[in-house]
Coordinates of C-alpha atoms in Angstrom, one line a residue:
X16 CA 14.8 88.9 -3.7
X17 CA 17.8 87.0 -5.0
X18 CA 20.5 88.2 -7.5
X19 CA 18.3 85.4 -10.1
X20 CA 15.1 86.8 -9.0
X21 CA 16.5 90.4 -9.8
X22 CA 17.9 89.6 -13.2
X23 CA 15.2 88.3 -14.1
X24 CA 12.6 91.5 -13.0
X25 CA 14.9 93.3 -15.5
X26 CA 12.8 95.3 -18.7
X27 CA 14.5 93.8 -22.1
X28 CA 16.7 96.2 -23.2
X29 CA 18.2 94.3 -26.2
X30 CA 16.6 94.0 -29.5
X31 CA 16.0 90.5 -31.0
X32 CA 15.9 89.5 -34.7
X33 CA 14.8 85.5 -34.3
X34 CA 14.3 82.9 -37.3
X35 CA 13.3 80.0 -36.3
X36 CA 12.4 76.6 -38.5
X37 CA 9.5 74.1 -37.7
X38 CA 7.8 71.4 -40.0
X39 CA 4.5 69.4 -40.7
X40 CA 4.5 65.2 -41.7
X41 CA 0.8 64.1 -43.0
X42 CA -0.9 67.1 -41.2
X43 CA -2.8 70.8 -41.4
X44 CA -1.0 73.1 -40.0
X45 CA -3.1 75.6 -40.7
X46 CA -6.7 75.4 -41.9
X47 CA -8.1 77.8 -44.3
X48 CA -11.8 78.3 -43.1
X49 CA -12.6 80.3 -46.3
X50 CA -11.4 77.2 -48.4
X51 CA -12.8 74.2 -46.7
X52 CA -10.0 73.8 -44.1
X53 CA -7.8 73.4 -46.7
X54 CA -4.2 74.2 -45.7
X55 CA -3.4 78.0 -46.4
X56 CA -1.1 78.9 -49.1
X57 CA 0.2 81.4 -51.2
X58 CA -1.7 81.2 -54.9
X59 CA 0.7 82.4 -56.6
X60 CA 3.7 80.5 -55.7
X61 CA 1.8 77.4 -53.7
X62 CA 4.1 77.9 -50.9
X63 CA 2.7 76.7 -47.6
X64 CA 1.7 79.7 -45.0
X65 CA 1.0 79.5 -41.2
X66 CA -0.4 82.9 -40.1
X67 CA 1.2 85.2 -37.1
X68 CA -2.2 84.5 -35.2
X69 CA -1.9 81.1 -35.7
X70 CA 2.0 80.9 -34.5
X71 CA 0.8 83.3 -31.4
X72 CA -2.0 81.2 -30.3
X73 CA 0.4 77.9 -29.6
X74 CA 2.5 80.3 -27.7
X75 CA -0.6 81.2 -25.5
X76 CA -1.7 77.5 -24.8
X77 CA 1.9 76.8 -24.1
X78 CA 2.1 79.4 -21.1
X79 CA -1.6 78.5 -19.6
X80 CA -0.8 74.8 -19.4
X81 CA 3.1 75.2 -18.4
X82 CA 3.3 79.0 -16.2
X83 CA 6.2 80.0 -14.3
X84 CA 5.8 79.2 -10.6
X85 CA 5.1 82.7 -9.9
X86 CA 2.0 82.0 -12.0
X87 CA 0.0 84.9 -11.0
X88 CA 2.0 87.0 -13.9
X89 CA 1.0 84.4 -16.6
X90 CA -2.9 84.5 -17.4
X91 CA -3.8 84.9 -20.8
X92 CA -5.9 87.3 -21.4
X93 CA -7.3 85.8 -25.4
X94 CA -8.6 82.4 -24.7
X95 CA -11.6 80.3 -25.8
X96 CA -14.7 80.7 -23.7
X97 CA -14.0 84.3 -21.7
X98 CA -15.6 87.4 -22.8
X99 CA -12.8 89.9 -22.8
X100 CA -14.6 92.6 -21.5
X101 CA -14.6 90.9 -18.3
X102 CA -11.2 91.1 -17.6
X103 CA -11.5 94.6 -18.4
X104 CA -14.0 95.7 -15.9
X105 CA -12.1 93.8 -13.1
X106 CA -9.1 95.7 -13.8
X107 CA -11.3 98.8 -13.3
X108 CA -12.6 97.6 -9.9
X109 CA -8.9 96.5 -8.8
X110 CA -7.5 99.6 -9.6
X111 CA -10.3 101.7 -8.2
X112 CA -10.5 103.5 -11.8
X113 CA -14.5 103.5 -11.3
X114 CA -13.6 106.9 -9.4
X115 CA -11.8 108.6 -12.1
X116 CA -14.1 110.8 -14.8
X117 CA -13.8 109.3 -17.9
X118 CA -12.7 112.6 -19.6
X119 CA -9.5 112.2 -17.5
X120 CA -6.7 111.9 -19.3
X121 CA -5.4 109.7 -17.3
X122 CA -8.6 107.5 -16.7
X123 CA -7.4 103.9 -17.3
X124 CA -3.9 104.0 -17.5
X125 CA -3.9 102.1 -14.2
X126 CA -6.1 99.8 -15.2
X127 CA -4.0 99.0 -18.6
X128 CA -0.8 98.5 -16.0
X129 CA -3.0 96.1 -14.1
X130 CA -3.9 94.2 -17.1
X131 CA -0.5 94.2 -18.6
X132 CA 1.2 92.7 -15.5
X133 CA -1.4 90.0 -14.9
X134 CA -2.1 88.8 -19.1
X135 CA 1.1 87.7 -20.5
X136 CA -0.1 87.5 -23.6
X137 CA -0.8 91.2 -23.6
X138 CA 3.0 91.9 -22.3
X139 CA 4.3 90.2 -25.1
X140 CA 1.8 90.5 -28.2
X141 CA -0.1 93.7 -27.1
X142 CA -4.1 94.0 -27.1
X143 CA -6.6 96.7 -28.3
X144 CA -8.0 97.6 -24.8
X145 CA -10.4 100.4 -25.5
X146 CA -13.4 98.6 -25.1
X147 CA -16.1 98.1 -22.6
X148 CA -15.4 100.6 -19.7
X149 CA -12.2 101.5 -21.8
X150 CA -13.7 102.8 -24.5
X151 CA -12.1 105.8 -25.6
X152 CA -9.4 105.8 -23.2
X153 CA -5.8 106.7 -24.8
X154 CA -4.0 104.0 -22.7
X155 CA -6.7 101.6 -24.5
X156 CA -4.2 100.5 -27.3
X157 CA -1.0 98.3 -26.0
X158 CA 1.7 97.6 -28.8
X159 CA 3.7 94.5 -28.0
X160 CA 7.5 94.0 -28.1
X161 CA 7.0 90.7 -29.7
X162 CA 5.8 90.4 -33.3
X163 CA 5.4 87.2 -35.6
X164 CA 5.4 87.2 -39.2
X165 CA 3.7 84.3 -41.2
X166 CA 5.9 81.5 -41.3
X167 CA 6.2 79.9 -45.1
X168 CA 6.8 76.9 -46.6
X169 CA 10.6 76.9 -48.5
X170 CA 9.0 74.8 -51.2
X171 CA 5.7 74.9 -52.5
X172 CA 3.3 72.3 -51.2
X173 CA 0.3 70.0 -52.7
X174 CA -2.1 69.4 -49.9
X175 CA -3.9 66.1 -50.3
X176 CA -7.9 65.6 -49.4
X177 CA -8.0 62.3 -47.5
X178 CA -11.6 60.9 -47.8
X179 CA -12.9 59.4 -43.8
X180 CA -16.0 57.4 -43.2
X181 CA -17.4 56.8 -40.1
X182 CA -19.8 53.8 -38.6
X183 CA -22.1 56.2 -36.2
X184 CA -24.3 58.5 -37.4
X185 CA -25.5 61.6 -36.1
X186 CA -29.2 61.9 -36.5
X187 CA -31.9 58.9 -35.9
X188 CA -33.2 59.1 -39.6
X189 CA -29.6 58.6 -40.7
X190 CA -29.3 54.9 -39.1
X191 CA -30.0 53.4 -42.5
X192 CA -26.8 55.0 -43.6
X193 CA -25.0 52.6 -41.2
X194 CA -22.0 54.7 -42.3
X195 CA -21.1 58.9 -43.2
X196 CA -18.4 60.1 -45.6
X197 CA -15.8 62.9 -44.4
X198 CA -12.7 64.0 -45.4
X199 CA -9.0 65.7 -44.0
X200 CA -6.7 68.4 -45.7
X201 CA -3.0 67.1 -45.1
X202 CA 0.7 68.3 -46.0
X203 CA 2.6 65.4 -47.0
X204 CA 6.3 66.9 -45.8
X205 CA 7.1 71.0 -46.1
X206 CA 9.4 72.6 -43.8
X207 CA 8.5 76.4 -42.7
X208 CA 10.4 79.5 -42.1
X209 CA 9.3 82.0 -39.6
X210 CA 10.6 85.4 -38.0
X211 CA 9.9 87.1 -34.5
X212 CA 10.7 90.6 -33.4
X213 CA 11.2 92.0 -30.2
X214 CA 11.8 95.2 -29.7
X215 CA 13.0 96.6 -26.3
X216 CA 10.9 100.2 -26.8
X217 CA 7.8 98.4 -26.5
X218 CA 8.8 95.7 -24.2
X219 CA 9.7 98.6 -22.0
X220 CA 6.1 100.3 -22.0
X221 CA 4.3 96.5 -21.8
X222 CA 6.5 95.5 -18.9
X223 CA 8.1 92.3 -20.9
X224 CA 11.2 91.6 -18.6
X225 CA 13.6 88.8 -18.8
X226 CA 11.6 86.1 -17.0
X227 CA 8.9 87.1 -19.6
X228 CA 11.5 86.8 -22.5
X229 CA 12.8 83.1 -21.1
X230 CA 9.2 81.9 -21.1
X231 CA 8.8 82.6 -24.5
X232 CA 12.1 80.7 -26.1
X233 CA 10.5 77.9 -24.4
X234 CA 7.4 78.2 -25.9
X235 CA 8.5 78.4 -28.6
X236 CA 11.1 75.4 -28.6
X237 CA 7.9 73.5 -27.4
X238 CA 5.1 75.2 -29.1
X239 CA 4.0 71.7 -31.0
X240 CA 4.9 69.6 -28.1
X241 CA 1.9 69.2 -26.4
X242 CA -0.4 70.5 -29.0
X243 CA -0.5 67.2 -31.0
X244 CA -4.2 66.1 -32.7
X245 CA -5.2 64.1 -35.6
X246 CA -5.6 67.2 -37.9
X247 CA -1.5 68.2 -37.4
X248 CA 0.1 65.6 -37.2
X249 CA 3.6 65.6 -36.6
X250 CA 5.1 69.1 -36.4
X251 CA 9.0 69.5 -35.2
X252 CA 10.2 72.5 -33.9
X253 CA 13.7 72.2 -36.1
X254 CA 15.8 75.2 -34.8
X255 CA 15.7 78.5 -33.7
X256 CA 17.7 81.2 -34.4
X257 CA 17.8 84.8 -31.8
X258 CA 19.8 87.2 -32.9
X259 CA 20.8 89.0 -29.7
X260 CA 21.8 93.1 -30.4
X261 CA 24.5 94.2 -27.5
X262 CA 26.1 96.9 -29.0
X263 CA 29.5 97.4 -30.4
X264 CA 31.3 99.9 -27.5
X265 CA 33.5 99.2 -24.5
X266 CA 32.2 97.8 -21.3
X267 CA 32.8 101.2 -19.7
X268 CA 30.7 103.1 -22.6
X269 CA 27.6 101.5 -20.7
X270 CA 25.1 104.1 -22.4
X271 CA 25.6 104.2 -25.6
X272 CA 26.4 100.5 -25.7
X273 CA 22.0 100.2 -24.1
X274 CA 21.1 102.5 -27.0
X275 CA 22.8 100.5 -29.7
X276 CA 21.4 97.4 -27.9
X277 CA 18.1 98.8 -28.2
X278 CA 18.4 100.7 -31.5
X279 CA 20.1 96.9 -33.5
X280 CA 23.8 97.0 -34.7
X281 CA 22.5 95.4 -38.1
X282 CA 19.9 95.0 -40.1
X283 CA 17.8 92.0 -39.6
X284 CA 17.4 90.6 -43.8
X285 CA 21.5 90.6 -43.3
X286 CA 21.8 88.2 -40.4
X287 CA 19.0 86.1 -41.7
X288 CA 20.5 85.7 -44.8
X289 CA 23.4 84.1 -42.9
X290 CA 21.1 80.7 -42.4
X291 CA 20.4 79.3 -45.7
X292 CA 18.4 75.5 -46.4
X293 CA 18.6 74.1 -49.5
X294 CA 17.5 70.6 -51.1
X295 CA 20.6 68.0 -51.0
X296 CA 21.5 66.4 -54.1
X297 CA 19.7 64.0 -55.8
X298 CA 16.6 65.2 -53.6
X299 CA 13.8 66.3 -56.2
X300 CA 10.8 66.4 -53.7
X301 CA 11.4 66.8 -49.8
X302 CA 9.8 64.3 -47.9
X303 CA 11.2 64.7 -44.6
X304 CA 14.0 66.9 -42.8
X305 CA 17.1 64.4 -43.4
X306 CA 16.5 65.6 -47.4
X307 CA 17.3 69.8 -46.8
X308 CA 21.1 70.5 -45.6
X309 CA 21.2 73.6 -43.1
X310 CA 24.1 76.2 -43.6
X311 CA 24.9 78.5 -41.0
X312 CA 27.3 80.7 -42.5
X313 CA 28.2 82.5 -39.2
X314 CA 29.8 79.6 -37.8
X315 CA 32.7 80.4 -40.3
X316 CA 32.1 84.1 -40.7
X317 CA 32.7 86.5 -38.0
X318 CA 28.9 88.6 -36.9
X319 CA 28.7 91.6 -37.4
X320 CA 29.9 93.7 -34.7
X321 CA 27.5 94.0 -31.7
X322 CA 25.5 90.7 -32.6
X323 CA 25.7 87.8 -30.7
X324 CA 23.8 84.3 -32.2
X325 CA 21.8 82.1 -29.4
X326 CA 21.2 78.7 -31.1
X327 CA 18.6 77.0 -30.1

């Protein structure tokens, strides 16, 4: 193994407080099944909301259509069509926990370590594993390093229902029809604010190392990519914002600079509140992202001390 290889094998050890800026033209970014598929939003303030799930799952389908070469550490273990259990019982039979009494304390520990190095998903997001032959194991419950919030819209939004028709028909009796209504939810313009946390406790117990952590900033940069459709239209990853903690001591204080690395050398509402976007003059309604002005205020004011800003 290289030095790269190496450093990359390496647990997280820093904490990461990431903001992070994406937006929707004449699309659904997220559907509200309880509302028609209307997209979600706050009713009190009509702000725009994309749910953590939501955010999570673009990350998955990123990773299980673009893995590292050394793809055998990048399944995902929540996808469309597999029954998780099954993944489950073959990390039993891979780990040879069938053996174990299930009163054990330590019945299925092995098998969560199994599942945790081959799922990325579970590394980084966590997963309720007591189920199937875990059930009622105490290594059944993973917490991940990596938590979204729900991303919001900085203005409020006015979704729009855009009647369809369409010239086939689904059922023989309906040929008379010649033609069926339909009808789309769309955001005209609104721009969303998001937050990620990672913290290097949990990353340490999942197994999230640097490789995992590099995957992820690409994902994320490239979430909407390759995830384009009809119902989302355009969304624009706009820029991202990590927040690296590396502690405020001397080189040569080495361990206490890893715990304030780990612990955070500020609080996270501080450094966010360094990035503000606002309307530029003149601009009543935003209709695209030429009409907000970005202000990074750290670019002129010094961090605070034992933060570090990544741009992305």
């Amino acid at each position: 193994m290289d030095d790269h290889d190496s450093r990359q094998s390496l647990p997280v050890t820093n904490r990461h407080d990431i903001l992070f800026f994406f937006d929707v033209t004449n699309g659904n970014p997220n559907g509200d099944p309880d509302a028609g598929n209307m997209p979600r939003l706050d009713p009190n303030t009509n702000h725009g909301i994309v749910t953590d799930v939501c955010l999570k799952r673009k990350i998955r389908n990123y990773v299980q259509h673009f893995p590292p070469t050394n793809s055998s550490r990048f399944d995902i273990f929540v996808k469309q069509g597999e029954a998780l259990n099954s993944h489950i019982e073959q990390s039993i039979t891979e780990t040879g926990g069938a053996s174990l009494n299930k009163k054990d304390e330590n019945y299925g520990k092995s098998a969560v370590e199994w599942l945790c190095y081959k799922f990325y998903d579970i590394r980084a997001f966590g997963a309720v594993l007591s189920t199937g032959e875990l059930r009622g194991s105490a290594w059944g419950q993973v917490r991940g390093p990596l938590q979204f919030t729900f991303a919001q819209s900085l203005h409020p939004i006015t979704p729009l229902e855009i009647s369809i028709t369409r010239c086939a028909v689904t059922d023989v009796a309906d040929l008379q029809k010649q033609r069926t209504m339909g009808n789309k939810h769309i955001v005209p313009y609104a721009l969303y604010v998001g937050k990620v946390y990672i913290s290097p406790a949990f990353a340490e117990r999942s197994g999230f190392n640097q490789e995992d952590l590099a995957v992820f900033f690409e994902a994320l940069n490239n979430m909407f990519a390759h995830d384009h459709s009809a119902t989302r239209g355009d969304m624009v990853v706009r820029g991202i914002y990590d927040f690296e903690h590396v502690g405020t001591q001397h080189a040569n204080n080495t361990e206490q600079n890893m715990r304030e690395a780990r612990l955070g050398c500020a609080h996270a509402h501080k450094l966010f509140e360094g990035v503000s976007v606002k309307l530029k003059d003149g601009v009543a309604f935003p209709k695209s992202f030429d009409d907000y002005q970005v202000t990074n205020t750290w670019e002129s004011n010094e961090l605070p001390k034992g933060v570090v800003l990544n741009k992305m």
